[in-house]
Amino acid sequence: MTSSQTGRYLVLLEDDSTIIGTREVTRLTGIRCANTADAAGAAPGELFSGAGGIVLHQLGIALIDADEEQFANLQRAAGETGPIAGIEAERRVFAIGEPTPPPEGEFTWGLQAVRADAAAATGAGVRVAVLDTGLDEQHPDFAGRDIVTGAFVEGQSAHDGHGHGTHVIGTACGPRTSQAGPGYGIAHEASIYAGKVLGDDGSGSDSGILSGVEWAISNSCSIVSMSLGSPTEPGAPYSEAFERVARRALERGTLIIAAAGNESQRSAGIIAPVGHPANCPSVMAVGAVDSQMQIADFSCGTVDQVGQVDLAAPGVDVYSSWPGAEHYRKLSGTSMATPHVSGIAALHAQQSPDRARALWTRLTQSARRLPLPATDVGAGLVQAP
């Protein structure tokens, strides 16, 4: 097992085969699986404490703690016709971004670049789920907002003890005007669903993320924003489990948007591939540009047939909310680019509340074309309607 794996497994069940697939998992392994249909909103660790596995019934995914023999039985079943479609190791994932000092100005350069500062749409009536390290609900800029929280990290509340989650939520859904500094939020009247899937140390696992995705879908969120990920190697396959989940989410009206990753060192000639889970074809992958509309040195890119950047957004020296007395901070990363796209997606969804696949199309077709390779920025710089 590598350091990026948890030792547990994701079992992908065939479409509409959750009940039969759960029985087959138990038959092959003897593992009793708890079902999220019976314990909505519980953290994965809490469900694991009383069972050897979890079934995310909305997503058709079982999360299990299997030994070598149990894994072998499931792997054989995945290669045959039946309710088990595949099995893969669960990964650890991490918040993406590093702190730098705050800026000045009426609006952040990011809001101006994506034209959110002049947008008539506000995101009102749209539910945006941000799966990250949680939210500082005591932050004064979020007073009076429609906020729902969910905790999917064992032993931790939805409060943000790290900072990353509060920062990305601020960009996606914070205020467009602020007395303490520049306006920094895009969908400032959207309903915020803050799901804590990364702990206060900034790390988490696939099971926490998938639990958060199921929670978001169950709450009819139009957008799921994930500024998190795990590095991948060139040519490595994307997660079939996450790809199926993303397709199922699209069918249910939910668009998943994720950070492409920060592993590149372009100044040294190194372009790293899009990370997990953004490298899945049905997850919208976001790269980062700076205020000069140049690709960020750290931003991952399309390097082979697996994983591509779909859109670009501001991701360098991005000012937003921060927990505690500091209130505001600047960060850089594709994590900071992702909520720009998620907030803009909410503005489009407010104006044209149709299906998630159509929302994907609107975002890419309305993007501002940049004189940069599509392998770095996809369709271009995301733009407000």
Short mmCIF file of C-alpha atoms in Angstrom, two decimals:
data_model
loop_
_atom_site.label_atom_id
_atom_site.label_comp_id
_atom_site.label_asym_id
_atom_site.label_seq_id
_atom_site.Cartn_x
_atom_site.Cartn_y
_atom_site.Cartn_z
CA MET A 1 0.00 0.00 0.00
CA THR A 2 1.35 3.45 -0.94
CA SER A 3 1.20 6.45 1.41
CA SER A 4 -1.57 7.90 -0.76
CA GLN A 5 -3.89 4.96 0.01
CA THR A 6 -5.92 4.29 3.16
CA GLY A 7 -6.03 0.48 3.05
CA ARG A 8 -9.77 0.42 2.33
CA TYR A 9 -11.52 -0.17 -1.00
CA LEU A 10 -14.24 1.33 -3.20
CA VAL A 11 -16.57 -1.24 -4.71
CA LEU A 12 -18.45 0.09 -7.72
CA LEU A 13 -21.91 -1.40 -8.14
CA GLU A 14 -23.68 -1.54 -11.47
CA ASP A 15 -26.38 1.05 -12.19
CA ASP A 16 -29.61 0.36 -10.28
CA SER A 17 -28.04 -2.67 -8.58
CA THR A 18 -27.35 -1.26 -5.12
CA ILE A 19 -29.48 -3.74 -3.18
CA ILE A 20 -28.37 -6.81 -5.14
CA GLY A 21 -24.78 -5.59 -5.17
CA THR A 22 -24.74 -5.10 -1.40
CA ARG A 23 -25.96 -8.66 -0.90
CA GLU A 24 -23.27 -9.91 -3.28
CA VAL A 25 -20.55 -8.05 -1.35
CA THR A 26 -21.75 -9.69 1.85
CA ARG A 27 -21.96 -13.11 0.21
CA LEU A 28 -18.43 -12.92 -1.19
CA THR A 29 -16.74 -11.40 1.85
CA GLY A 30 -18.94 -11.87 4.89
CA ILE A 31 -18.74 -8.12 5.44
CA ARG A 32 -21.87 -6.47 6.79
CA CYS A 33 -22.37 -3.04 5.21
CA ALA A 34 -24.21 -0.13 6.80
CA ASN A 35 -26.42 1.80 4.39
CA THR A 36 -26.56 5.60 4.22
CA ALA A 37 -30.28 5.31 3.49
CA ASP A 38 -30.62 4.37 7.17
CA ALA A 39 -28.12 6.90 8.55
CA ALA A 40 -28.20 10.07 6.43
CA GLY A 41 -25.45 12.58 7.15
CA ALA A 42 -23.22 10.28 9.20
CA ALA A 43 -19.45 10.48 8.79
CA PRO A 44 -17.86 7.43 7.12
CA GLY A 45 -15.86 6.62 10.23
CA GLU A 46 -18.99 6.61 12.38
CA LEU A 47 -20.68 4.10 10.07
CA PHE A 48 -17.50 1.99 9.86
CA SER A 49 -17.39 1.75 13.66
CA GLY A 50 -20.39 -0.56 13.67
CA ALA A 51 -19.91 -2.35 10.35
CA GLY A 52 -17.19 -3.52 7.99
CA GLY A 53 -18.42 -1.37 5.15
CA ILE A 54 -20.69 1.44 3.99
CA VAL A 55 -23.05 1.55 1.04
CA LEU A 56 -23.66 5.03 -0.40
CA HIS A 57 -27.07 4.19 -1.77
CA GLN A 58 -27.47 7.30 -3.95
CA LEU A 59 -24.14 6.70 -5.67
CA GLY A 60 -24.03 2.91 -5.94
CA ILE A 61 -20.68 2.70 -4.14
CA ALA A 62 -19.67 0.39 -1.30
CA LEU A 63 -16.72 1.38 0.92
CA ILE A 64 -15.21 -1.64 2.66
CA ASP A 65 -12.32 -2.67 4.90
CA ALA A 66 -11.27 -5.94 3.25
CA ASP A 67 -8.42 -8.39 3.76
CA GLU A 68 -6.47 -9.99 0.88
CA GLU A 69 -8.85 -12.93 0.45
CA GLN A 70 -11.95 -10.73 0.52
CA PHE A 71 -10.36 -8.35 -1.98
CA ALA A 72 -9.48 -11.25 -4.29
CA ASN A 73 -13.09 -12.53 -4.21
CA LEU A 74 -14.43 -9.11 -5.13
CA GLN A 75 -11.82 -8.60 -7.84
CA ARG A 76 -12.82 -11.89 -9.47
CA ALA A 77 -16.50 -10.93 -9.29
CA ALA A 78 -15.73 -7.57 -10.92
CA GLY A 79 -14.39 -9.40 -13.95
CA GLU A 80 -17.59 -11.36 -14.40
CA THR A 81 -21.14 -10.45 -15.34
CA GLY A 82 -22.97 -9.40 -12.21
CA PRO A 83 -23.82 -6.48 -9.92
CA ILE A 84 -20.17 -5.67 -9.04
CA ALA A 85 -18.66 -3.40 -11.70
CA GLY A 86 -15.21 -2.81 -10.22
CA ILE A 87 -13.01 -2.43 -7.15
CA GLU A 88 -10.18 0.02 -6.45
CA ALA A 89 -8.08 1.22 -3.53
CA GLU A 90 -9.33 4.23 -1.59
CA ARG A 91 -7.01 7.27 -1.83
CA ARG A 92 -6.11 10.03 0.56
CA VAL A 93 -6.81 13.54 -0.74
CA PHE A 94 -5.63 16.98 0.33
CA ALA A 95 -6.64 20.62 0.28
CA ILE A 96 -4.73 22.52 -2.41
CA GLY A 97 -3.28 26.00 -1.80
CA GLU A 98 -0.65 28.01 0.06
CA PRO A 99 -1.08 31.32 1.94
CA THR A 100 0.27 34.77 0.89
CA PRO A 101 -0.52 38.36 2.11
CA PRO A 102 -3.87 40.17 1.44
CA PRO A 103 -4.61 42.72 -1.38
CA GLU A 104 -6.36 46.07 -1.81
CA GLY A 105 -9.04 47.35 -4.20
CA GLU A 106 -12.84 47.56 -4.64
CA PHE A 107 -13.09 44.04 -6.05
CA THR A 108 -10.58 41.24 -6.22
CA TRP A 109 -8.80 40.91 -9.54
CA GLY A 110 -10.45 37.50 -9.86
CA LEU A 111 -13.99 38.88 -9.74
CA GLN A 112 -13.08 41.44 -12.36
CA ALA A 113 -11.41 38.87 -14.61
CA VAL A 114 -14.51 36.64 -14.67
CA ARG A 115 -16.84 39.69 -14.90
CA ALA A 116 -18.63 38.79 -11.67
CA ASP A 117 -18.25 42.36 -10.35
CA ALA A 118 -20.79 43.59 -12.93
CA ALA A 119 -23.04 40.51 -13.11
CA ALA A 120 -26.77 40.98 -12.52
CA ALA A 121 -27.23 37.38 -11.39
CA THR A 122 -26.66 36.65 -7.69
CA GLY A 123 -27.08 32.88 -7.41
CA ALA A 124 -30.38 33.29 -5.56
CA GLY A 125 -32.31 30.03 -5.37
CA VAL A 126 -29.28 27.91 -6.33
CA ARG A 127 -27.76 25.41 -3.90
CA VAL A 128 -23.97 25.20 -4.01
CA ALA A 129 -22.19 22.46 -2.08
CA VAL A 130 -18.55 23.08 -1.22
CA LEU A 131 -16.80 19.95 0.01
CA ASP A 132 -13.69 20.98 1.89
CA THR A 133 -12.50 21.64 5.48
CA GLY A 134 -15.83 23.14 6.57
CA LEU A 135 -16.82 26.75 7.27
CA ASP A 136 -16.30 29.31 10.01
CA GLU A 137 -19.99 30.09 10.51
CA GLN A 138 -19.10 32.92 12.91
CA HIS A 139 -17.37 34.89 10.16
CA PRO A 140 -19.19 38.26 9.99
CA ASP A 141 -19.44 38.17 6.18
CA PHE A 142 -21.69 35.10 6.36
CA ALA A 143 -24.17 36.49 8.89
CA GLY A 144 -27.76 36.00 7.77
CA ARG A 145 -26.88 33.67 4.90
CA ASP A 146 -28.75 30.45 4.09
CA ILE A 147 -26.18 27.90 5.27
CA VAL A 148 -26.49 24.14 5.76
CA THR A 149 -23.54 22.19 7.12
CA GLY A 150 -22.59 18.53 7.06
CA ALA A 151 -19.67 16.76 8.75
CA PHE A 152 -18.09 13.69 7.12
CA VAL A 153 -14.86 13.50 9.12
CA GLU A 154 -15.03 11.20 12.12
CA GLY A 155 -14.92 13.04 15.45
CA GLN A 156 -15.00 16.55 13.94
CA SER A 157 -17.81 19.06 13.54
CA ALA A 158 -18.41 21.06 10.37
CA HIS A 159 -16.48 24.02 11.83
CA ASP A 160 -13.43 24.95 9.80
CA GLY A 161 -10.34 24.46 11.96
CA HIS A 162 -8.03 24.73 8.95
CA GLY A 163 -9.07 27.76 6.86
CA HIS A 164 -9.07 26.33 3.35
CA GLY A 165 -12.82 25.64 3.31
CA THR A 166 -13.80 29.10 4.53
CA HIS A 167 -11.55 30.62 1.85
CA VAL A 168 -12.99 28.70 -1.09
CA ILE A 169 -16.58 29.12 0.13
CA GLY A 170 -15.90 32.85 0.30
CA THR A 171 -14.84 32.98 -3.35
CA ALA A 172 -17.77 30.90 -4.57
CA CYS A 173 -20.51 32.35 -2.38
CA GLY A 174 -19.14 35.16 -0.21
CA PRO A 175 -20.13 38.86 -0.41
CA ARG A 176 -19.63 40.84 -3.57
CA THR A 177 -19.06 43.96 -1.47
CA SER A 178 -17.19 44.13 1.83
CA GLN A 179 -16.57 46.96 4.31
CA ALA A 180 -13.31 45.37 5.45
CA GLY A 181 -11.72 45.05 2.00
CA PRO A 182 -12.49 44.21 -1.62
CA GLY A 183 -15.63 42.36 -2.66
CA TYR A 184 -14.54 38.76 -3.18
CA GLY A 185 -17.65 36.53 -3.53
CA ILE A 186 -19.44 35.56 -6.73
CA ALA A 187 -22.79 33.86 -6.02
CA HIS A 188 -23.48 36.02 -2.98
CA GLU A 189 -27.14 35.02 -2.60
CA ALA A 190 -26.77 31.29 -3.26
CA SER A 191 -27.61 28.75 -0.58
CA ILE A 192 -24.38 27.41 0.89
CA TYR A 193 -24.00 23.70 1.66
CA ALA A 194 -20.69 23.42 3.50
CA GLY A 195 -19.64 19.78 3.71
CA LYS A 196 -16.60 18.96 5.82
CA VAL A 197 -14.84 16.10 4.00
CA LEU A 198 -11.28 17.15 4.91
CA GLY A 199 -10.12 17.30 8.51
CA ASP A 200 -8.55 20.22 10.34
CA ASP A 201 -5.17 18.98 9.07
CA GLY A 202 -6.36 19.53 5.48
CA SER A 203 -6.50 15.86 4.50
CA GLY A 204 -9.25 13.31 3.98
CA SER A 205 -10.17 10.24 1.97
CA ASP A 206 -12.29 9.10 -0.94
CA SER A 207 -14.99 7.82 1.40
CA GLY A 208 -15.47 11.23 3.00
CA ILE A 209 -15.68 12.89 -0.40
CA LEU A 210 -18.18 10.38 -1.74
CA SER A 211 -20.29 10.73 1.41
CA GLY A 212 -20.29 14.50 0.85
CA VAL A 213 -21.28 14.08 -2.81
CA GLU A 214 -24.19 11.86 -1.81
CA TRP A 215 -25.27 14.42 0.80
CA ALA A 216 -25.14 17.18 -1.81
CA ILE A 217 -27.19 15.20 -4.32
CA SER A 218 -29.71 14.27 -1.62
CA ASN A 219 -30.11 17.99 -0.89
CA SER A 220 -30.64 18.84 -4.59
CA CYS A 221 -27.48 20.91 -4.92
CA SER A 222 -26.94 22.06 -8.51
CA ILE A 223 -23.18 22.40 -8.06
CA VAL A 224 -20.58 20.50 -6.05
CA SER A 225 -17.26 22.36 -5.69
CA MET A 226 -14.20 20.35 -4.67
CA SER A 227 -10.91 22.20 -4.18
CA LEU A 228 -9.10 19.02 -3.26
CA GLY A 229 -7.34 16.13 -4.86
CA SER A 230 -4.59 13.56 -5.01
CA PRO A 231 -1.63 13.55 -7.44
CA THR A 232 -1.60 11.08 -10.32
CA GLU A 233 1.11 9.60 -12.52
CA PRO A 234 1.16 10.14 -16.31
CA GLY A 235 -0.93 7.49 -18.03
CA ALA A 236 -2.52 6.24 -14.80
CA PRO A 237 -6.23 5.47 -15.27
CA TYR A 238 -8.88 7.65 -13.70
CA SER A 239 -11.12 6.24 -10.99
CA GLU A 240 -13.99 4.36 -12.60
CA ALA A 241 -15.90 4.66 -9.32
CA PHE A 242 -15.66 8.46 -9.29
CA GLU A 243 -16.43 8.62 -13.01
CA ARG A 244 -19.63 6.60 -12.53
CA VAL A 245 -20.55 8.77 -9.56
CA ALA A 246 -19.98 11.96 -11.57
CA ARG A 247 -22.13 10.64 -14.44
CA ARG A 248 -24.88 9.65 -12.00
CA ALA A 249 -24.67 13.12 -10.46
CA LEU A 250 -25.05 14.75 -13.89
CA GLU A 251 -28.13 12.61 -14.53
CA ARG A 252 -29.60 13.85 -11.23
CA GLY A 253 -28.90 17.50 -12.09
CA THR A 254 -25.65 18.03 -10.16
CA LEU A 255 -22.43 19.27 -11.76
CA ILE A 256 -19.18 18.34 -9.99
CA ILE A 257 -16.30 20.82 -10.39
CA ALA A 258 -12.80 20.02 -9.08
CA ALA A 259 -9.28 21.43 -8.92
CA ALA A 260 -6.87 20.16 -11.57
CA GLY A 261 -3.98 20.06 -9.08
CA ASN A 262 -0.81 21.96 -8.14
CA GLU A 263 1.96 19.48 -8.93
CA SER A 264 3.45 21.23 -11.99
CA GLN A 265 6.69 23.24 -11.96
CA ARG A 266 6.35 24.87 -15.34
CA SER A 267 9.32 27.16 -14.80
CA ALA A 268 11.42 23.99 -14.57
CA GLY A 269 9.72 22.40 -17.58
CA ILE A 270 7.55 20.06 -15.53
CA ILE A 271 3.83 19.75 -16.35
CA ALA A 272 2.07 17.25 -14.10
CA PRO A 273 -1.13 15.46 -15.15
CA VAL A 274 -4.55 16.45 -13.84
CA GLY A 275 -5.06 14.90 -10.40
CA HIS A 276 -7.75 12.69 -8.91
CA PRO A 277 -10.75 13.10 -9.04
CA ALA A 278 -10.62 16.00 -11.53
CA ASN A 279 -9.13 13.66 -14.15
CA CYS A 280 -12.48 11.87 -14.51
CA PRO A 281 -14.15 12.84 -17.82
CA SER A 282 -17.47 13.71 -16.13
CA VAL A 283 -15.84 15.98 -13.51
CA MET A 284 -15.14 19.54 -14.68
CA ALA A 285 -11.40 20.13 -14.12
CA VAL A 286 -10.19 23.68 -13.42
CA GLY A 287 -6.72 25.09 -14.05
CA ALA A 288 -5.32 28.35 -12.65
CA VAL A 289 -4.16 31.60 -14.29
CA ASP A 290 -2.58 34.70 -12.76
CA SER A 291 -3.63 38.35 -13.11
CA GLN A 292 -1.63 38.62 -16.36
CA MET A 293 -3.73 35.78 -17.84
CA GLN A 294 -0.73 33.46 -17.86
CA ILE A 295 -0.98 29.85 -16.74
CA ALA A 296 0.10 29.48 -13.10
CA ASP A 297 3.46 27.79 -12.62
CA PHE A 298 1.91 25.10 -10.41
CA SER A 299 -1.23 24.38 -12.48
CA CYS A 300 -1.55 20.81 -13.75
CA GLY A 301 -2.30 20.24 -17.42
CA THR A 302 -3.47 17.79 -20.04
CA VAL A 303 -0.42 15.61 -20.66
CA ASP A 304 -1.84 12.38 -22.09
CA GLN A 305 -5.12 10.64 -22.87
CA VAL A 306 -6.20 10.53 -19.21
CA GLY A 307 -7.53 13.71 -17.63
CA GLN A 308 -7.90 17.12 -19.25
CA VAL A 309 -8.33 20.71 -18.11
CA ASP A 310 -11.83 21.93 -19.02
CA LEU A 311 -11.72 25.58 -17.88
CA ALA A 312 -9.36 28.11 -16.31
CA ALA A 313 -9.99 30.67 -13.57
CA PRO A 314 -8.06 33.08 -11.31
CA GLY A 315 -5.87 31.10 -8.95
CA VAL A 316 -2.90 33.28 -7.92
CA ASP A 317 -3.00 35.67 -4.93
CA VAL A 318 -6.75 35.24 -4.46
CA TYR A 319 -8.22 37.21 -1.55
CA SER A 320 -11.12 35.69 0.39
CA SER A 321 -12.52 34.93 3.84
CA TRP A 322 -10.49 33.24 6.58
CA PRO A 323 -11.48 31.91 10.01
CA GLY A 324 -10.90 33.65 13.31
CA ALA A 325 -9.73 37.17 14.03
CA GLU A 326 -7.70 37.42 10.81
CA HIS A 327 -10.93 37.29 8.74
CA TYR A 328 -9.19 37.49 5.32
CA ARG A 329 -6.18 36.00 3.58
CA LYS A 330 -4.70 35.46 0.10
CA LEU A 331 -4.03 31.98 -1.25
CA SER A 332 -2.77 30.54 -4.53
CA GLY A 333 -3.70 27.24 -6.14
CA THR A 334 -6.10 25.51 -8.47
CA SER A 335 -8.15 25.30 -5.28
CA MET A 336 -8.68 29.04 -5.59
CA ALA A 337 -9.57 28.78 -9.29
CA THR A 338 -12.21 26.10 -8.69
CA PRO A 339 -14.65 28.21 -6.60
CA HIS A 340 -14.52 30.95 -9.24
CA VAL A 341 -15.96 28.42 -11.69
CA SER A 342 -18.44 27.08 -9.11
CA GLY A 343 -19.70 30.56 -8.29
CA ILE A 344 -20.07 31.44 -11.98
CA ALA A 345 -21.88 28.13 -12.50
CA ALA A 346 -24.40 29.21 -9.85
CA LEU A 347 -25.01 32.49 -11.71
CA HIS A 348 -25.66 30.60 -14.94
CA ALA A 349 -27.89 28.10 -13.12
CA GLN A 350 -29.98 30.94 -11.70
CA GLN A 351 -30.60 32.37 -15.15
CA SER A 352 -31.14 29.02 -16.92
CA PRO A 353 -32.20 26.39 -14.37
CA ASP A 354 -31.99 23.36 -16.63
CA ARG A 355 -29.97 20.16 -16.42
CA ALA A 356 -26.34 19.84 -15.33
CA ARG A 357 -25.03 18.77 -18.75
CA ALA A 358 -26.48 21.94 -20.27
CA LEU A 359 -24.80 23.96 -17.50
CA TRP A 360 -21.45 22.38 -18.42
CA THR A 361 -22.02 23.41 -22.04
CA ARG A 362 -22.92 26.99 -21.12
CA LEU A 363 -19.80 27.36 -18.99
CA THR A 364 -17.46 26.17 -21.72
CA GLN A 365 -19.19 27.95 -24.61
CA SER A 366 -19.27 31.31 -22.79
CA ALA A 367 -15.62 31.12 -21.66
CA ARG A 368 -13.20 33.82 -22.79
CA ARG A 369 -10.69 32.33 -25.18
CA LEU A 370 -7.08 32.86 -24.12
CA PRO A 371 -3.90 32.80 -26.25
CA LEU A 372 -2.77 29.71 -24.34
CA PRO A 373 -2.85 26.01 -25.21
CA ALA A 374 -6.18 24.28 -24.58
CA THR A 375 -4.17 21.60 -22.78
CA ASP A 376 -3.53 24.21 -20.05
CA VAL A 377 -6.78 26.22 -19.94
CA GLY A 378 -9.38 24.09 -21.72
CA ALA A 379 -12.12 26.20 -23.28
CA GLY A 380 -10.66 29.34 -21.67
CA LEU A 381 -11.32 31.72 -18.79
CA VAL A 382 -14.74 31.21 -17.15
CA GLN A 383 -17.10 34.21 -17.54
CA ALA A 384 -20.21 35.41 -15.72
CA PRO A 385 -23.45 35.64 -17.71
#
